[in-house]
Each structure stands twice: as C-alpha cells, then as structure tokens.
Amino acid sequence: MLRVIDRYAFANRLRAVDPAQKAGLAVLVILLCLTLDRPLVGWLALGWMLAVAIWYARIPWRVVIAVLGAESTFLALSVIGVAMSVSFDQPVAARWMTSLGPLWLSVSNESLQTALRLLSRALGSAAALNVLILTTPLVDLIELLRRLRAPALLIEVMTLSYRAIFVLLDTLEQMVTAQTARLGYASWRATLRSSALLGSRLFVVAYQRSQALETALHARGFTGEVRVLPLCYRIDRWLWPIGAVVVASLVVAGWWP
Amino acid sequence: MTALLALEAVSYQFPGSPTPALRAVSLQISAGQRIVVLGRNGAGKSTLLLLASGLARPQQGRIWLNGAPVDYSRPGLRRLRQHVGLVMQSPDEQLFSASVWQDISFGPLNLGLSAEAAQQAVLEAAAMCDVTDLLDRPTHALSGGQKARVALAGVLAMRPRCLLVDEATSGLDLWARQQVVQVFDRLVAQGGTVVLATHDLALARRWADLVVVLHEGQIVVVAPPAQAWADPAVRALIAPPEVWEG
Ligand SMILES: Nc1ncnc2c1ncn2[C@@H]1O[C@H](COP(=O)(O)OP(=O)(O)O)[C@@H](O)[C@H]1O
Ligand SMILES: [Mg+2]
C-alpha cells in the first residue's frame, strides 16, 4: 500500500504543483467537514475529492477506491460502535434489536443518525487527505514543513526515515524471498521461526545501514545539519477556482436551511 | 612535484579488532592518475580509502594533502573533503534524500556554497554523470546503474580533485559499469585522479595506469598492470590460478 501511494504521488498530474496549494485545499475541506455538522457536507466533500483525485490528478480510480476502502474498514468499526448500544434491559424505542444471552444489542434512530453523521464527516475528510497524499510525495510535504519553519530536527528525522523505510522494505522483501526459497514458510512452525529470525536480522541490518549512512554523510562534509536545496514547483491555475467551487458548495450545503 | 595525496607508513586497527587492517602502508597519489586497488576480501581496500578520505584517523603514520599533513580539525577536514571525495560501496548507503536533486545538493551546501553556486554544481555534476533527466525523480525508484551514477554525482558535485571509489561498480551490468567508467574518464580528462577498489580484473587491465595490490593490510606492489601481472607471486594474491589461464 505504502509503495503504491508513493508511486502515484510521484507520477500524477499534480506532482509538480506547489505542495502549499494542494495542502491548502485539503486542509480547507477537512476543516469544513469537521465544522459544518451535516451529513450532506461530508458526502459532497467525498464526491468532490474523489472527482479531483480521479479526473483532475488522473490517479486510476481503482487506486483511489482501494486506499479509501482500506481506511473505511477502520472507520466502519468505530461507526458500528457508535450506532449500536448494548444493555441488560430490553430497549424501549429501538429501530432494530436482538438479544445475545442476557445482553440486548440495539440500534436507535438517534444513534443511527449520529453514526451516519460521523461516517460522512470521516469519509469526506479521509478523501481530502487522500487527495493530498496521493498527489504529493513526502519529500514535498517535508519541504512544506520546512517553509512553515518546522524544527530542523523534525525535518531531518522525517527525511531520513522516509528513505530508510524504502531501503528496509527492499531488504525485507529480499529476506522473505530467500527464506521462502528455503521453505521458511512451508508450515505454521516454520513461519513462526522464520518471522522471529527475520525480525532480529532486520534490526541488525537497519543498524548497520544507519552506521554506513552516517559514514557516507560525513564523507560529503556533514557537520551535524542536513541541508539541501529547495525544490521548485508550479502554481496550478485551475486548482484555486476548483477549490473555490468546492468550498462554496460545502458552505451552501452546510448552511442552507 | 608534491603528491596530491600521500600516505606515509600508515597503520590502522579497528577498535576491538585483534589484527590491524592496514600495516605501514605508503602510497603516493598524483594528479591525473587512474589507480586500481586489488586484493582479496578483507585485504584492507575499504580501510585504505576510509583513511585517505579522513573518515578514520591512522594510529600510526601520516597522511599528506598537497604536501601538508592532514589536519583533523573541522576546517581541516572540510578542506580535505573539498579535494578528496569518497563513493561508498552501496549507493543505498549513500543516498539519504528522497529526491535526486536534493541528494546531490547536500555536499556543495556543506562546503559553504551559496544556493546559486550549489545549484550550478548540482547541474554540472548531473551532466557529467548523465543523470540530468533523473533530477526530479525519487531516489528509491531508480535502477542500480542510475543509483550508482546519482551517488557519484553527489560526490562529484563537491568538485574533488581526487575521487576514491569503493567497489561502486560491483553490482552493475557491463553497460552500467561502462557508463560509470566514462564518468571516471571525464574526471581524469579534467586533470582529476580516480582511485578505484575493485575485483574487476578486466577493468584493471584495460583502464588502470597503476595497480596497487593489497594483502593482509600491506601493499605488495604498486606498478602498471602488465608489470604487476608479470610476477607469479603477485598474480597468486589477486586471483586463483584458474582465472589466469587463457
Ligand atoms: N568496522 C570494522 N570493525 C572491525 N574490523 C573491521 C571493520 N571493517 C573492516 N574490518 C576488518 O579490517 C580488515 C580489512 O577490511 P576491509 O578494509 O573492509 O577489506 P576489503 O575492503 O579489502 O574487503 C578485515 O580483516 C576486516 O575484518
Ligand atoms: Mg571493502
């Protein structure tokens, strides 16, 4: 999943657009979803953001839906928790109920509405966030943080971890392949043993890599601060008008009597 | 003529290691040379390059840069790194940034160049290493050959006069290897020096004008390739007999 997101973040139509512009749009939509407390706002935001991701940024719809789907499974669990109430007494006004031994599970009209409102808000916000992460590589987000004067240490840690994640992913894949080739996952027992070995070995490799990386940084004159040139971006002429229409429609949906 | 870089009876033992990795090694490196360092695994090739680039400090002996002993203070090391660049064995250990452009800019900025001058250095190094069209790519989505050239560009952007390369051509196919060798040739054509640690005998024979053979931390011979091969004892230290047949 991480690799897929990363690939599209580097290969979509909005790749070169200033991250401030994309983050601005996403943050506005998320704020509106959270403040305007009406299901319609969330659904509308969801629709708009899917449209922007698929038609404007040209990210394949399967990818957009897959990422949203993964997030939805987590959301669904919490939404079900909100919708359903559990009690020892038989509920009076419930839309739906069932008994489970001494317990009563029930869904009331009220709780259903709360749950739906929560779901719409969460999906709208998630879709807006997805537009950002699917069109903007982490490099650009880090660059944005730098411009916003985030602490240098935070930025360095993010840069190095981002890079380390992919190096470790490669190593992990190679190790799993090598173990599989030697029947490391052929049985339940072998799987347990192989995973344990993999974990400890990966830790050692990560440590060695970090040592080697530090030497390499010193070889290039590292003196304790990671400094690199800023990246160059373009401002997308259409993203502002699109954003204005999205925001206007959300506000109207939120305030219209 | 003073050597660009000179090692004088240099010894080095890794902390906690029972035997020294280098023993009384002396070597002169001058401008415009193509030097290949040969020797078995563990012979001390990487250690030699580590010491020559100031990343490790010899316990005995001295290293001279342009006729002056290397000064291990911060400004002294900066001066050394301006002249001597080191490319590590695996590009994955060297590339730290997510974008090629930013990774290459790291060294020049550390030398204290202004943003414009650093930008110029990045573009020049990228052109020299044929990675100009990769500048806006993420480092983790490059092929092995591309990674190697980007790592090389990251060091060349500091405009070193002496480039130390530790087996950077090992994992590459013959085409990618040739592209890297072309970069070395461009540097030598500009008066630079390349010191390459490798196991690639064919490359040593074809490309080097000086071969340094290391064995158990000691230099066995420093000579042009043909002359180095001539001695059967030296040949035995470089490769098993089967390799030399034919
Ligand atoms: N970090 C280290 N700690 C301890 N010993 C090391 C370390 N690196 C290398 N050595 C030892 O130093 C010797 C020379 O190693 P090295 O210079 O890496 O050889 P080469 O590059 O020729 O394969 C070897 O015996 C090796 O085991
Ligand atoms: Mg080595």
GROMACS .gro file of N, CA and C in nm, chain B residues 173-234:
model
  186
  430ASP      N    1   2.562  -0.416  -1.433
  430ASP     CA    2   2.585  -0.491  -1.557
  430ASP      C    3   2.694  -0.418  -1.637
  431LEU      N    4   2.740  -0.481  -1.746
  431LEU     CA    5   2.858  -0.428  -1.813
  431LEU      C    6   2.833  -0.293  -1.878
  432TRP      N    7   2.707  -0.269  -1.916
  432TRP     CA    8   2.675  -0.140  -1.976
  432TRP      C    9   2.679  -0.029  -1.871
  433ALA      N   10   2.612  -0.058  -1.759
  433ALA     CA   11   2.610   0.041  -1.650
  433ALA      C   12   2.751   0.067  -1.599
  434ARG      N   13   2.832  -0.039  -1.594
  434ARG     CA   14   2.969  -0.027  -1.548
  434ARG      C   15   3.047   0.066  -1.641
  435GLN      N   16   3.025   0.047  -1.771
  435GLN     CA   17   3.095   0.129  -1.870
  435GLN      C   18   3.055   0.275  -1.855
  436GLN      N   19   2.926   0.300  -1.825
  436GLN     CA   20   2.881   0.438  -1.807
  436GLN      C   21   2.953   0.503  -1.689
  437VAL      N   22   2.972   0.425  -1.582
  437VAL     CA   23   3.041   0.478  -1.465
  437VAL      C   24   3.188   0.504  -1.500
  438VAL      N   25   3.248   0.412  -1.575
  438VAL     CA   26   3.388   0.431  -1.614
  438VAL      C   27   3.404   0.556  -1.701
  439GLN      N   28   3.303   0.583  -1.784
  439GLN     CA   29   3.308   0.705  -1.865
  439GLN      C   30   3.312   0.830  -1.778
  440VAL      N   31   3.237   0.825  -1.668
  440VAL     CA   32   3.240   0.939  -1.575
  440VAL      C   33   3.381   0.956  -1.518
  441PHE      N   34   3.443   0.842  -1.480
  441PHE     CA   35   3.581   0.849  -1.430
  441PHE      C   36   3.672   0.914  -1.534
  442ASP      N   37   3.655   0.871  -1.660
  442ASP     CA   38   3.741   0.923  -1.766
  442ASP      C   39   3.723   1.073  -1.784
  443ARG      N   40   3.596   1.119  -1.771
  443ARG     CA   41   3.573   1.264  -1.782
  443ARG      C   42   3.649   1.337  -1.672
  444LEU      N   43   3.647   1.280  -1.551
  444LEU     CA   44   3.716   1.346  -1.440
  444LEU      C   45   3.867   1.349  -1.465
  445VAL      N   46   3.921   1.237  -1.513
  445VAL     CA   47   4.064   1.231  -1.539
  445VAL      C   48   4.102   1.328  -1.651
  446ALA      N   49   4.015   1.339  -1.752
  446ALA     CA   50   4.041   1.431  -1.862
  446ALA      C   51   4.050   1.575  -1.812
  447GLN      N   52   3.980   1.604  -1.702
  447GLN     CA   53   3.986   1.738  -1.644
  447GLN      C   54   4.102   1.753  -1.545
  448GLY      N   55   4.189   1.654  -1.542
  448GLY     CA   56   4.305   1.662  -1.452
  448GLY      C   57   4.283   1.598  -1.317
  449GLY      N   58   4.169   1.532  -1.298
  449GLY     CA   59   4.142   1.468  -1.170
  449GLY      C   60   4.205   1.330  -1.160
  450THR      N   61   4.196   1.273  -1.042
  450THR     CA   62   4.252   1.140  -1.017
  450THR      C   63   4.141   1.047  -0.968
  451VAL      N   64   4.144   0.922  -1.012
  451VAL     CA   65   4.047   0.825  -0.963
  451VAL      C   66   4.119   0.707  -0.901
  452VAL      N   67   4.080   0.671  -0.779
  452VAL     CA   68   4.133   0.552  -0.714
  452VAL      C   69   4.015   0.457  -0.695
  453LEU      N   70   4.021   0.341  -0.763
  453LEU     CA   71   3.907   0.251  -0.764
  453LEU      C   72   3.944   0.117  -0.700
  454ALA      N   73   3.876   0.082  -0.592
  454ALA     CA   74   3.894  -0.052  -0.534
  454ALA      C   75   3.796  -0.144  -0.604
  455THR      N   76   3.844  -0.254  -0.658
  455THR     CA   77   3.754  -0.342  -0.735
  455THR      C   78   3.809  -0.484  -0.743
  456HIS      N   79   3.723  -0.578  -0.785
  456HIS     CA   80   3.768  -0.713  -0.816
  456HIS      C   81   3.766  -0.737  -0.966
  457ASP      N   82   3.736  -0.631  -1.041
  457ASP     CA   83   3.719  -0.644  -1.185
  457ASP      C   84   3.856  -0.639  -1.255
  458LEU      N   85   3.913  -0.758  -1.280
  458LEU     CA   86   4.047  -0.765  -1.339
  458LEU      C   87   4.051  -0.708  -1.479
  459ALA      N   88   3.943  -0.737  -1.555
  459ALA     CA   89   3.939  -0.690  -1.694
  459ALA      C   90   3.946  -0.538  -1.697
  460LEU      N   91   3.872  -0.476  -1.605
  460LEU     CA   92   3.873  -0.330  -1.599
  460LEU      C   93   4.012  -0.279  -1.558
  461ALA      N   94   4.071  -0.345  -1.460
  461ALA     CA   95   4.204  -0.304  -1.414
  461ALA      C   96   4.304  -0.308  -1.529
  462ARG      N   97   4.298  -0.415  -1.607
  462ARG     CA   98   4.392  -0.433  -1.717
  462ARG      C   99   4.372  -0.326  -1.826
  463ARG      N  100   4.245  -0.298  -1.853
  463ARG     CA  101   4.211  -0.211  -1.966
  463ARG      C  102   4.225  -0.064  -1.927
  464TRP      N  103   4.192  -0.031  -1.804
  464TRP     CA  104   4.171   0.108  -1.770
  464TRP      C  105   4.282   0.170  -1.684
  465ALA      N  106   4.338   0.092  -1.590
  465ALA     CA  107   4.428   0.150  -1.491
  465ALA      C  108   4.563   0.185  -1.551
  466ASP      N  109   4.626   0.293  -1.501
  466ASP     CA  110   4.766   0.307  -1.535
  466ASP      C  111   4.855   0.270  -1.417
  467LEU      N  112   4.791   0.245  -1.302
  467LEU     CA  113   4.867   0.199  -1.186
  467LEU      C  114   4.781   0.100  -1.108
  468VAL      N  115   4.841  -0.013  -1.068
  468VAL     CA  116   4.768  -0.111  -0.989
  468VAL      C  117   4.833  -0.120  -0.851
  469VAL      N  118   4.751  -0.115  -0.747
  469VAL     CA  119   4.802  -0.132  -0.611
  469VAL      C  120   4.746  -0.264  -0.560
  470VAL      N  121   4.834  -0.355  -0.520
  470VAL     CA  122   4.786  -0.484  -0.470
  470VAL      C  123   4.804  -0.488  -0.319
  471LEU      N  124   4.694  -0.513  -0.248
  471LEU     CA  125   4.698  -0.520  -0.102
  471LEU      C  126   4.683  -0.666  -0.060
  472HIS      N  127   4.754  -0.703   0.047
  472HIS     CA  128   4.737  -0.836   0.102
  472HIS      C  129   4.754  -0.828   0.253
  473GLU      N  130   4.654  -0.872   0.325
  473GLU     CA  131   4.656  -0.869   0.472
  473GLU      C  132   4.706  -0.735   0.526
  474GLY      N  133   4.651  -0.628   0.469
  474GLY     CA  134   4.681  -0.496   0.523
  474GLY      C  135   4.813  -0.435   0.479
  475GLN      N  136   4.884  -0.504   0.387
  475GLN     CA  137   5.010  -0.447   0.341
  475GLN      C  138   5.009  -0.433   0.190
  476ILE      N  139   5.081  -0.332   0.142
  476ILE     CA  140   5.092  -0.315  -0.003
  476ILE      C  141   5.201  -0.409  -0.054
  477VAL      N  142   5.163  -0.491  -0.154
  477VAL     CA  143   5.258  -0.587  -0.209
  477VAL      C  144   5.330  -0.527  -0.329
  478VAL      N  145   5.255  -0.455  -0.411
  478VAL     CA  146   5.317  -0.396  -0.529
  478VAL      C  147   5.237  -0.274  -0.575
  479VAL      N  148   5.308  -0.177  -0.630
  479VAL     CA  149   5.246  -0.062  -0.695
  479VAL      C  150   5.313  -0.053  -0.831
  480ALA      N  151   5.240  -0.085  -0.939
  480ALA     CA  152   5.303  -0.089  -1.071
  480ALA      C  153   5.196  -0.081  -1.178
  481PRO      N  154   5.236  -0.050  -1.302
  481PRO     CA  155   5.140  -0.058  -1.413
  481PRO      C  156   5.089  -0.202  -1.425
  482PRO      N  157   4.965  -0.221  -1.474
  482PRO     CA  158   4.905  -0.354  -1.471
  482PRO      C  159   4.993  -0.464  -1.529
  483ALA      N  160   5.045  -0.445  -1.649
  483ALA     CA  161   5.121  -0.552  -1.715
  483ALA      C  162   5.240  -0.594  -1.629
  484GLN      N  163   5.303  -0.495  -1.569
  484GLN     CA  164   5.420  -0.522  -1.485
  484GLN      C  165   5.379  -0.596  -1.358
  485ALA      N  166   5.263  -0.557  -1.302
  485ALA     CA  167   5.216  -0.623  -1.180
  485ALA      C  168   5.182  -0.769  -1.206
  486TRP      N  169   5.116  -0.795  -1.318
  486TRP     CA  170   5.079  -0.934  -1.351
  486TRP      C  171   5.199  -1.023  -1.371
  487ALA      N  172   5.311  -0.959  -1.415
  487ALA     CA  173   5.427  -1.039  -1.457
  487ALA      C  174   5.478  -1.129  -1.344
  488ASP      N  175   5.462  -1.088  -1.220
  488ASP     CA  176   5.514  -1.164  -1.107
  488ASP      C  177   5.413  -1.270  -1.062
  489PRO      N  178   5.449  -1.398  -1.072
  489PRO     CA  179   5.354  -1.505  -1.036
  489PRO      C  180   5.309  -1.493  -0.890
  490ALA      N  181   5.396  -1.447  -0.802
  490ALA     CA  182   5.360  -1.436  -0.660
  490ALA      C  183   5.250  -1.332  -0.642
  491VAL      N  184   5.259  -1.222  -0.719
  491VAL     CA  185   5.156  -1.119  -0.712
  491VAL      C  186   5.026  -1.170  -0.771
   0.00000   0.00000   0.00000
